[in-house]
PDB file of C-alpha atoms in Angstrom:
ATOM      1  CA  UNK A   1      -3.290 -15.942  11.692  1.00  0.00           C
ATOM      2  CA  UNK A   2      -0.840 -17.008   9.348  1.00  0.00           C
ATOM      3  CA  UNK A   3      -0.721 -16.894   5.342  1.00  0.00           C
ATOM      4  CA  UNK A   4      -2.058 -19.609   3.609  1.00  0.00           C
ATOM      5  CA  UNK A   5       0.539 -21.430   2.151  1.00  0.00           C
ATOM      6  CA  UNK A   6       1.184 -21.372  -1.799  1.00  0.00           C
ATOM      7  CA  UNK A   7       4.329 -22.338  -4.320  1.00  0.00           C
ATOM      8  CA  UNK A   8       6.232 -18.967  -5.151  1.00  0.00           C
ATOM      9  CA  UNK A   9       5.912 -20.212  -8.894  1.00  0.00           C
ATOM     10  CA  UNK A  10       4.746 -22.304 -11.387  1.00  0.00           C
ATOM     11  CA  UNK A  11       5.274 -22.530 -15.365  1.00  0.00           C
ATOM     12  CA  UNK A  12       4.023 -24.066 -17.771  1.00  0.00           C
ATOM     13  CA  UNK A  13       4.052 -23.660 -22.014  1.00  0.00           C
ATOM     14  CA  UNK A  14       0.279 -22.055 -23.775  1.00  0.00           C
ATOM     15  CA  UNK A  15      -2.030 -25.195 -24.289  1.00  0.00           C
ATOM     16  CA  UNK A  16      -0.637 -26.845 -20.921  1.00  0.00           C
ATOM     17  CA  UNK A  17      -2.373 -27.241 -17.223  1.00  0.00           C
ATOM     18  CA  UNK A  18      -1.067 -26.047 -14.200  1.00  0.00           C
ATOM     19  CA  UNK A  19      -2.006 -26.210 -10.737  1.00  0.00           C
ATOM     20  CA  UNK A  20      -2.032 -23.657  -7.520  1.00  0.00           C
ATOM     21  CA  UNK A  21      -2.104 -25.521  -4.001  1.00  0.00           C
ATOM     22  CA  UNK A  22      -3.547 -23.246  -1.098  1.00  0.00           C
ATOM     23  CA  UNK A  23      -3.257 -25.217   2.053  1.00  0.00           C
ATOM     24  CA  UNK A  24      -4.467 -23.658   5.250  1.00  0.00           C
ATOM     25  CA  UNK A  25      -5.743 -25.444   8.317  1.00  0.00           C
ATOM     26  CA  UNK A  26      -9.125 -26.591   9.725  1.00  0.00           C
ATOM     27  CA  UNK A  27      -9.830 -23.314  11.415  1.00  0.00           C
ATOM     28  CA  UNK A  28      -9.969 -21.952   7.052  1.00  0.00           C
ATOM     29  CA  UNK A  29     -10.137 -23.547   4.494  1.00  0.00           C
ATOM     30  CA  UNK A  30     -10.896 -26.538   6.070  1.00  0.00           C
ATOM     31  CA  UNK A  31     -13.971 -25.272   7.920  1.00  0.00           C
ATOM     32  CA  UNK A  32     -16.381 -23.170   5.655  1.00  0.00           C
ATOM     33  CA  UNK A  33     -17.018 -23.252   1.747  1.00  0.00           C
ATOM     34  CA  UNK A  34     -14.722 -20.241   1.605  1.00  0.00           C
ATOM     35  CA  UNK A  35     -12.235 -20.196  -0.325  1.00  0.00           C
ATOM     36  CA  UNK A  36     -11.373 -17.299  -3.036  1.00  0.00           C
ATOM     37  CA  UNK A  37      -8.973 -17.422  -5.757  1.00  0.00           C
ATOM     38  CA  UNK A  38      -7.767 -13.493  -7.515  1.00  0.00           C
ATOM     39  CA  UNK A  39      -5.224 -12.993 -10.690  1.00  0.00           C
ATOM     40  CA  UNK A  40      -3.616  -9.746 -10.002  1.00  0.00           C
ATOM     41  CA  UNK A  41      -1.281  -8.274 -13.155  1.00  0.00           C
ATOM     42  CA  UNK A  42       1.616  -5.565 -12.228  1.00  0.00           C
ATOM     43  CA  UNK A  43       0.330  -2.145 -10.978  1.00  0.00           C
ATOM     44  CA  UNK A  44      -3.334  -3.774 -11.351  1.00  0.00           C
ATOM     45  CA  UNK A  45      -5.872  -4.695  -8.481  1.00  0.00           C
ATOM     46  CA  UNK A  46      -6.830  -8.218  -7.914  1.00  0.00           C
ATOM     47  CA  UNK A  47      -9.386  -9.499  -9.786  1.00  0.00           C
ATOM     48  CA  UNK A  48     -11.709 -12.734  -8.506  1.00  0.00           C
ATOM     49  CA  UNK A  49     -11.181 -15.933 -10.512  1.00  0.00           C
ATOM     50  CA  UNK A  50     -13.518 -18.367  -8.210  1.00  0.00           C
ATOM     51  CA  UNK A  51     -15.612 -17.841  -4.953  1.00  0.00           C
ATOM     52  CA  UNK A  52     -17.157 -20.383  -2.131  1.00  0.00           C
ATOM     53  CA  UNK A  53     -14.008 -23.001  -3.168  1.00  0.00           C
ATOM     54  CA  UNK A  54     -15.290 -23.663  -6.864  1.00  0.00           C
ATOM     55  CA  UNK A  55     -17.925 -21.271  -8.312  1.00  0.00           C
ATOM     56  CA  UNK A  56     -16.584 -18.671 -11.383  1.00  0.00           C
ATOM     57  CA  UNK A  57     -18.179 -15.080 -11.392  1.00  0.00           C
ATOM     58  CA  UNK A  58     -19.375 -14.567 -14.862  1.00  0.00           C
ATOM     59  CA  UNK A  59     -16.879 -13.299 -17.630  1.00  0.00           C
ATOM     60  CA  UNK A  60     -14.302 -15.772 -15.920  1.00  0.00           C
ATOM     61  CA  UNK A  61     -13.503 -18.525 -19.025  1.00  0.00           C
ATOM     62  CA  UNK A  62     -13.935 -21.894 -17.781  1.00  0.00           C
ATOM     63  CA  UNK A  63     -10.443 -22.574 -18.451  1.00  0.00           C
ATOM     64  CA  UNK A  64     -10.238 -21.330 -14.334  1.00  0.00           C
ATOM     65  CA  UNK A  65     -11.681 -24.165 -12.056  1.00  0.00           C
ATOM     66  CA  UNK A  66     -11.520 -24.621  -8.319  1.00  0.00           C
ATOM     67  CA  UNK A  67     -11.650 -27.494  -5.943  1.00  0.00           C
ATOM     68  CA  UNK A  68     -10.838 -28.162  -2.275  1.00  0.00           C
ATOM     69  CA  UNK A  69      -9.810 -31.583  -0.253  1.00  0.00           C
ATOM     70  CA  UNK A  70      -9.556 -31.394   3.503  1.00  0.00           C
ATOM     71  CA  UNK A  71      -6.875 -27.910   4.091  1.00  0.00           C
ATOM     72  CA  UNK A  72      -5.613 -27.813   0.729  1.00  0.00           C
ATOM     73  CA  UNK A  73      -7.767 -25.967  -2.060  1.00  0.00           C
ATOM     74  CA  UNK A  74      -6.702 -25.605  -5.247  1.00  0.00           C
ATOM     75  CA  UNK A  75      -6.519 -23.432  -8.642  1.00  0.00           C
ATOM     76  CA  UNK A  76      -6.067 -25.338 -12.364  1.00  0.00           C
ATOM     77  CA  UNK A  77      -5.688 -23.310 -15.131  1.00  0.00           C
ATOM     78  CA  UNK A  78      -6.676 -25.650 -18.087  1.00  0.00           C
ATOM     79  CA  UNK A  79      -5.507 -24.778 -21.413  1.00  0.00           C
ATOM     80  CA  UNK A  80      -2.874 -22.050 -20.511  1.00  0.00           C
ATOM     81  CA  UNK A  81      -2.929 -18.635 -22.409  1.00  0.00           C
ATOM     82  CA  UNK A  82      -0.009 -16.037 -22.881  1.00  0.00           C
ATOM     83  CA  UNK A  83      -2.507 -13.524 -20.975  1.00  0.00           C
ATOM     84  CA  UNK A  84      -2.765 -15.948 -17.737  1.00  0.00           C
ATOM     85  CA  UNK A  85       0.691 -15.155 -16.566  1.00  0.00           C
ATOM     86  CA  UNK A  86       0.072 -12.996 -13.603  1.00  0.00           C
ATOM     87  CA  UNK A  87       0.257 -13.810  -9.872  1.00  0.00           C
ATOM     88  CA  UNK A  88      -2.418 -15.536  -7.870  1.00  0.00           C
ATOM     89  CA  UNK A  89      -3.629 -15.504  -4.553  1.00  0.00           C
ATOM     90  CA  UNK A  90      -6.178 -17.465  -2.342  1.00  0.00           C
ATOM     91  CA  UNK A  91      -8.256 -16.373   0.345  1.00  0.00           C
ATOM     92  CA  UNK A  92     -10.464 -18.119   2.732  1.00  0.00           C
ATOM     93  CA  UNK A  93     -13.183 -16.656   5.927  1.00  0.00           C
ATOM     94  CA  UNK A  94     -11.697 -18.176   9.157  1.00  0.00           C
ATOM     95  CA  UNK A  95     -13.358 -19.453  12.311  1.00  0.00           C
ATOM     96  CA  UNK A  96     -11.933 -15.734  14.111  1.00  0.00           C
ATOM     97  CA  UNK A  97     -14.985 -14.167  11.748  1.00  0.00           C
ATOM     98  CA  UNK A  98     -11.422 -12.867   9.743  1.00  0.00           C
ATOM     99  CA  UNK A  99     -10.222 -13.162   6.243  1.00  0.00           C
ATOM    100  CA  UNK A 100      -6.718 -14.625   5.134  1.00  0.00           C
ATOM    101  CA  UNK A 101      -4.492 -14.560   2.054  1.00  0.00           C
ATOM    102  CA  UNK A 102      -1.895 -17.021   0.780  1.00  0.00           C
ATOM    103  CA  UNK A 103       1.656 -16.261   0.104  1.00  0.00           C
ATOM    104  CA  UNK A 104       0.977 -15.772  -3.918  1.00  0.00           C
ATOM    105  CA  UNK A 105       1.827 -17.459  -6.903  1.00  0.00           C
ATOM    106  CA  UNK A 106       3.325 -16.495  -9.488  1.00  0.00           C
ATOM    107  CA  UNK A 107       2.460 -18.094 -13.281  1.00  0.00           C
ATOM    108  CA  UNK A 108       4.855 -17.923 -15.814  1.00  0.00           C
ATOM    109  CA  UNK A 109       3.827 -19.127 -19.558  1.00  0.00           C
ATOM    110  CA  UNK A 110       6.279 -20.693 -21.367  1.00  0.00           C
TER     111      UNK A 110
ATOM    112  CA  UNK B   1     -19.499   3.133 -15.216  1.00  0.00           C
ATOM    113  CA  UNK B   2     -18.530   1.493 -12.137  1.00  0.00           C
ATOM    114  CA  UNK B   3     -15.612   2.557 -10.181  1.00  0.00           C
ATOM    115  CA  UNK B   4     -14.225   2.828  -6.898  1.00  0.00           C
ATOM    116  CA  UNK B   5     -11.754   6.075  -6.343  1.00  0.00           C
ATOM    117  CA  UNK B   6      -9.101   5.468  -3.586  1.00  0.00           C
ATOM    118  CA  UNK B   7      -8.034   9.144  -2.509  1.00  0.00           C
ATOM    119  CA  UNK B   8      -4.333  10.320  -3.620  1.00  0.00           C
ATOM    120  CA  UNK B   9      -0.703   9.047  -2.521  1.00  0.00           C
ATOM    121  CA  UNK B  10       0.304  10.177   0.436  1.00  0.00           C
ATOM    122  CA  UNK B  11       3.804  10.557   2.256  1.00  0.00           C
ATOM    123  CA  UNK B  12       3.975  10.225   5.971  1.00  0.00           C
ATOM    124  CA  UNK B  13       6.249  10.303   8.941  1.00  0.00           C
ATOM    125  CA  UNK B  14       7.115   7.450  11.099  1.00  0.00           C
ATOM    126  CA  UNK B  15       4.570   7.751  14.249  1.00  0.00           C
ATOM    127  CA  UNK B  16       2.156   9.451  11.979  1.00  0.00           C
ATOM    128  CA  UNK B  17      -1.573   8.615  10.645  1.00  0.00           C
ATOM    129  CA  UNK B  18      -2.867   8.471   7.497  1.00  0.00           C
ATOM    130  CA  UNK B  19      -6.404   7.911   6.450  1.00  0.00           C
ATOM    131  CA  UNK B  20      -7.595   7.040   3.818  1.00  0.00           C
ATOM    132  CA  UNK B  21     -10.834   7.394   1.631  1.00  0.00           C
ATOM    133  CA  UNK B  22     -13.135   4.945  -0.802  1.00  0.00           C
ATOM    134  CA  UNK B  23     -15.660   6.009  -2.869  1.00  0.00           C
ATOM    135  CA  UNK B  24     -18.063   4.478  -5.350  1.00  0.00           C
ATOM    136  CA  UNK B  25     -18.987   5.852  -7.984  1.00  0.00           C
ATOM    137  CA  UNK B  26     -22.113   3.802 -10.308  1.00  0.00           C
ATOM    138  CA  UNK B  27     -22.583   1.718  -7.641  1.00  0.00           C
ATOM    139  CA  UNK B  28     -23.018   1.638  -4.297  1.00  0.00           C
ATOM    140  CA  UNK B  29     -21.422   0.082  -1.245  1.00  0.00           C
ATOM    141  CA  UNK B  30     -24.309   0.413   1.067  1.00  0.00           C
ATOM    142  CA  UNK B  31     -25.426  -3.507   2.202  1.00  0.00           C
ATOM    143  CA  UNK B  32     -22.045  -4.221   1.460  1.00  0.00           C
ATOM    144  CA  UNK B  33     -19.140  -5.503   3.735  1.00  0.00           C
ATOM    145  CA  UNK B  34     -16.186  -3.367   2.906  1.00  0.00           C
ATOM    146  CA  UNK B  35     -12.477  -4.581   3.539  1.00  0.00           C
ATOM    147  CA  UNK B  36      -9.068  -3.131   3.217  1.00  0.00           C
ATOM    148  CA  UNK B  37      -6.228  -5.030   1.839  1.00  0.00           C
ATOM    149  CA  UNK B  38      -2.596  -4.059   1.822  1.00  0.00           C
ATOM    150  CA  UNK B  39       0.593  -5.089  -0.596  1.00  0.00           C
ATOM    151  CA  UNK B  40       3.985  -3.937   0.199  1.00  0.00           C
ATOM    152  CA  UNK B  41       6.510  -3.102  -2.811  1.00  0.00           C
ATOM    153  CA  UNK B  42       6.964  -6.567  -3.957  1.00  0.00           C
ATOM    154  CA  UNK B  43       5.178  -8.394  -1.425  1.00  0.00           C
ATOM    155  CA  UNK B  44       2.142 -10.427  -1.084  1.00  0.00           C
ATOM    156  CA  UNK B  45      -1.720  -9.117  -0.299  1.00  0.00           C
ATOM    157  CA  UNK B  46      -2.467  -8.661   3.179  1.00  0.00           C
ATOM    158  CA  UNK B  47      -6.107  -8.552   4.634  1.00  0.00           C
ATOM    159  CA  UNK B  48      -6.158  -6.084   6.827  1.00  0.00           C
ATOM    160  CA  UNK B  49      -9.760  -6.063   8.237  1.00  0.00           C
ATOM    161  CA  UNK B  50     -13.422  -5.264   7.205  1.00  0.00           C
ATOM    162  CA  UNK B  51     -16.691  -3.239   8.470  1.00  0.00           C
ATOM    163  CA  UNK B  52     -19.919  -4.184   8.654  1.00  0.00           C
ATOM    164  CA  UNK B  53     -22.753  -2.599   6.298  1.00  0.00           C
ATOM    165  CA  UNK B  54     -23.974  -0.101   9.390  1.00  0.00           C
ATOM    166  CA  UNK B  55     -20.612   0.278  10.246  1.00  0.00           C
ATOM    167  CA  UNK B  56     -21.668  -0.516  13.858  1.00  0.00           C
ATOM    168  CA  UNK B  57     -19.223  -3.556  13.432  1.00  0.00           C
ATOM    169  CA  UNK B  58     -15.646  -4.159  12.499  1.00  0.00           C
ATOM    170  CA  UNK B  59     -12.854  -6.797  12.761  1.00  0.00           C
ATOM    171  CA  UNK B  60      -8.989  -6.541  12.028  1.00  0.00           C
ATOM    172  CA  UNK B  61      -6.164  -8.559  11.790  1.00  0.00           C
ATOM    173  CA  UNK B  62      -4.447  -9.243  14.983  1.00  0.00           C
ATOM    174  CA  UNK B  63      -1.433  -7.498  13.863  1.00  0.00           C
ATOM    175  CA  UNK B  64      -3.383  -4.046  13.185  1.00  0.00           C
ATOM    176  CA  UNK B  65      -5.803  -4.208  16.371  1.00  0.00           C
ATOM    177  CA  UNK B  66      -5.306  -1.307  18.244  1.00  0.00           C
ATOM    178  CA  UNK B  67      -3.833   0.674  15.054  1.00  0.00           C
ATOM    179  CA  UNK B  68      -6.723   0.924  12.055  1.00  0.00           C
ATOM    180  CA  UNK B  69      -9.551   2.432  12.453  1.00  0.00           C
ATOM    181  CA  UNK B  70     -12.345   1.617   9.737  1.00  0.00           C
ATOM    182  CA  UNK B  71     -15.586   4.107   9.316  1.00  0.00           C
ATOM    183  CA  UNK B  72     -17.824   4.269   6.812  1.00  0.00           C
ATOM    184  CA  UNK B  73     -20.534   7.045   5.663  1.00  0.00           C
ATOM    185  CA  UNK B  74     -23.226   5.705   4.066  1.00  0.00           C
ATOM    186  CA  UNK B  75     -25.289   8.438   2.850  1.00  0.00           C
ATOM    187  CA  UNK B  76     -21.930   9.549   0.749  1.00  0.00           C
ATOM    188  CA  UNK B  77     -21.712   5.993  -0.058  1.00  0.00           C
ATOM    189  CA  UNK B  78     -17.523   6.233   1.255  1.00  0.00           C
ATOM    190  CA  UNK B  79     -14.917   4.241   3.218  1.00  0.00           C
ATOM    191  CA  UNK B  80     -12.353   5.417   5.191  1.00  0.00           C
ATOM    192  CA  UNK B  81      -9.513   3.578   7.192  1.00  0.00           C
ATOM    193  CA  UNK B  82      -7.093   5.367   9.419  1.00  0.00           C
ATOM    194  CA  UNK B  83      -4.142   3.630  10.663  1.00  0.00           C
ATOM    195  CA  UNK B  84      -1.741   5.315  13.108  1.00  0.00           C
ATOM    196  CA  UNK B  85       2.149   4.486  14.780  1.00  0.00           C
ATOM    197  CA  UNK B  86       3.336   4.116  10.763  1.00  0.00           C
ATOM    198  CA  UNK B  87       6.431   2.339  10.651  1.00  0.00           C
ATOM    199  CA  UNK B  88       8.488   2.313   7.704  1.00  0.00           C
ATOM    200  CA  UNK B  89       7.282  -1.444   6.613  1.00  0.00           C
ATOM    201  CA  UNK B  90       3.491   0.338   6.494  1.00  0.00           C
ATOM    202  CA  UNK B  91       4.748   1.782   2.751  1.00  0.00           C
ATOM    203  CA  UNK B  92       2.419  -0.296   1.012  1.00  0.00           C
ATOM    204  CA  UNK B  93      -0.655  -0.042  -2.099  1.00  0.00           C
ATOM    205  CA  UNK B  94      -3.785  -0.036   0.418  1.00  0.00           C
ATOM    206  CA  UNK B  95      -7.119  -1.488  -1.328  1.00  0.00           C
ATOM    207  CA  UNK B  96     -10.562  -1.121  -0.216  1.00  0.00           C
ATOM    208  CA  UNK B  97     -12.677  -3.958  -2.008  1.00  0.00           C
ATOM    209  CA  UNK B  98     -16.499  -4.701  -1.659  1.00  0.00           C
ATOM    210  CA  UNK B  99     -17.749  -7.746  -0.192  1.00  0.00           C
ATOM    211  CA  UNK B 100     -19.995  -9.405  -2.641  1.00  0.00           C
ATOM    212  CA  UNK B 101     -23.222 -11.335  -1.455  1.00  0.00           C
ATOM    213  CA  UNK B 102     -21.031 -15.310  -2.162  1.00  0.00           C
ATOM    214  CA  UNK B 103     -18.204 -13.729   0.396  1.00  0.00           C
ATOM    215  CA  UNK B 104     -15.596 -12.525  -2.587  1.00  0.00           C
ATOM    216  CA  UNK B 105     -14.384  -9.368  -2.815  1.00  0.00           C
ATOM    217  CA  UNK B 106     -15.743  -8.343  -6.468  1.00  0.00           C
ATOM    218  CA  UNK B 107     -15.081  -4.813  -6.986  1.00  0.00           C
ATOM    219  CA  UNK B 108     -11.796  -3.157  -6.052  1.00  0.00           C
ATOM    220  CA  UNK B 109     -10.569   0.026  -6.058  1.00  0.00           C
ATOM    221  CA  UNK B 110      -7.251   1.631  -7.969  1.00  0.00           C
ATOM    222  CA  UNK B 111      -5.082   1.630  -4.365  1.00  0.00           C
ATOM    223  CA  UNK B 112      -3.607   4.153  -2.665  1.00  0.00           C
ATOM    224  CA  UNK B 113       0.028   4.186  -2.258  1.00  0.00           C
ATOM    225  CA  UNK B 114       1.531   5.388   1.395  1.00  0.00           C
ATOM    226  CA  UNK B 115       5.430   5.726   1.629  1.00  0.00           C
ATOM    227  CA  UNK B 116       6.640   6.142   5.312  1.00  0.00           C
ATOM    228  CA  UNK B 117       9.818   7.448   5.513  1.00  0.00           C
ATOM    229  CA  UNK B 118      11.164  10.160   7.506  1.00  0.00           C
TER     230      UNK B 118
END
């Protein structure tokens, strides 16, 4: 099973959008409502952002929304903050009753 | 308060084991589907596999199959995964995380770091 597939980095300036593409295949992401999305600061565990492709635990702002076409799910961060600059990861269940991560982003803010 | 305590750093040789322990702590992992992710120094996360609540079922990543072994004791509400044949490129942070009831993993512990060098 090989890592879902992410951009090393994206950047963008407080106030700004940017977006995270996770694209997998149709044995992932592209077969169950799946997909994970964690923020994970240096020397810090992962924290969940959004489960099954687009739902937000509470205490997640709304400013962190999911979605999913086809392979490809994806992370926006609306309305960038100084704090969001961390790396990000995806995950998604796959048909081998196995999870999988991407390769990580990483967000740098401007 | 809720927390998850990953047992102590540990320094191994190549060809060795290590095992290593999860506990909660204000909560409970018992229902729960447990995993264990690993990030090497600078790298990525990497699932590594999960066990069932019971613990009468497991499933691994093809690349650890036949080298992690994942228990559980539920009456001391703990974790454990062993994984043997360390290479050096095992030194990684190793995470247990729960398996909330909408398939995320919610609650993490601290990590444990494991350096394999001889």
């Amino acid at each position: 099973q090989s890592a879902l597939t992410q951009p090393p980095s994206v950047s963008g300036s407080p106030g700004q959008s940017v977006t995270i593409s996770c694209i997998g295949t149709s044995s992932d992401i592209g077969y169950y409502r799946r997909v994970s999305w964690y923020q994970q600061s240096p020397g810090t565990a992962p924290k969940v952002l959004i489960y099954e492709d687009t739902n937000r635990p509470s205490g997640i702002p709304d400013r962190f929304s999911g979605s999913k076409s086809g392979n490809t799910a994806s992370l926006t961060i609306s309305g960038l903050q100084p704090e969001d600059e961390a790396g990000y990861y995806c995950s998604s269940y796959t048909t081998a009753k196995t999870y999988v991560f991407g390769t990580g982003t990483e967000v740098t803010v401007l | 308060q809720v927390q998850v305590v990953q047992s102590g750093a540990e320094v191994k040789r190549p060809g060795a084991s290590v095992k290593v322990s999860c506990e909660a702590s204000g909560t409970t992992f018992n229902g729960f589907y447990m995993h264990w992710v690993r990030q090497a120094p600078g790298q990525g996360l990497e699932w590594m596999g999960w066990i069932s609540p019971a613990g009468d079922d497991r499933n691994a990543a093809q690349k650890f199959q036949g080298r992690v072994t994942m228990t559980r004791d539920t009456s001391r509400n703990i974790v454990y995964m062993e994984l043997s044949e360390l290479r050096s490129d095992d030194t990684a942070v190793y995470y247990c995380a729960r398996e909330s009831i909408v398939a995320a993993l919610d609650l993490w512990g601290q990590g444990t770091l494991v350096t394999v060098s001889s």
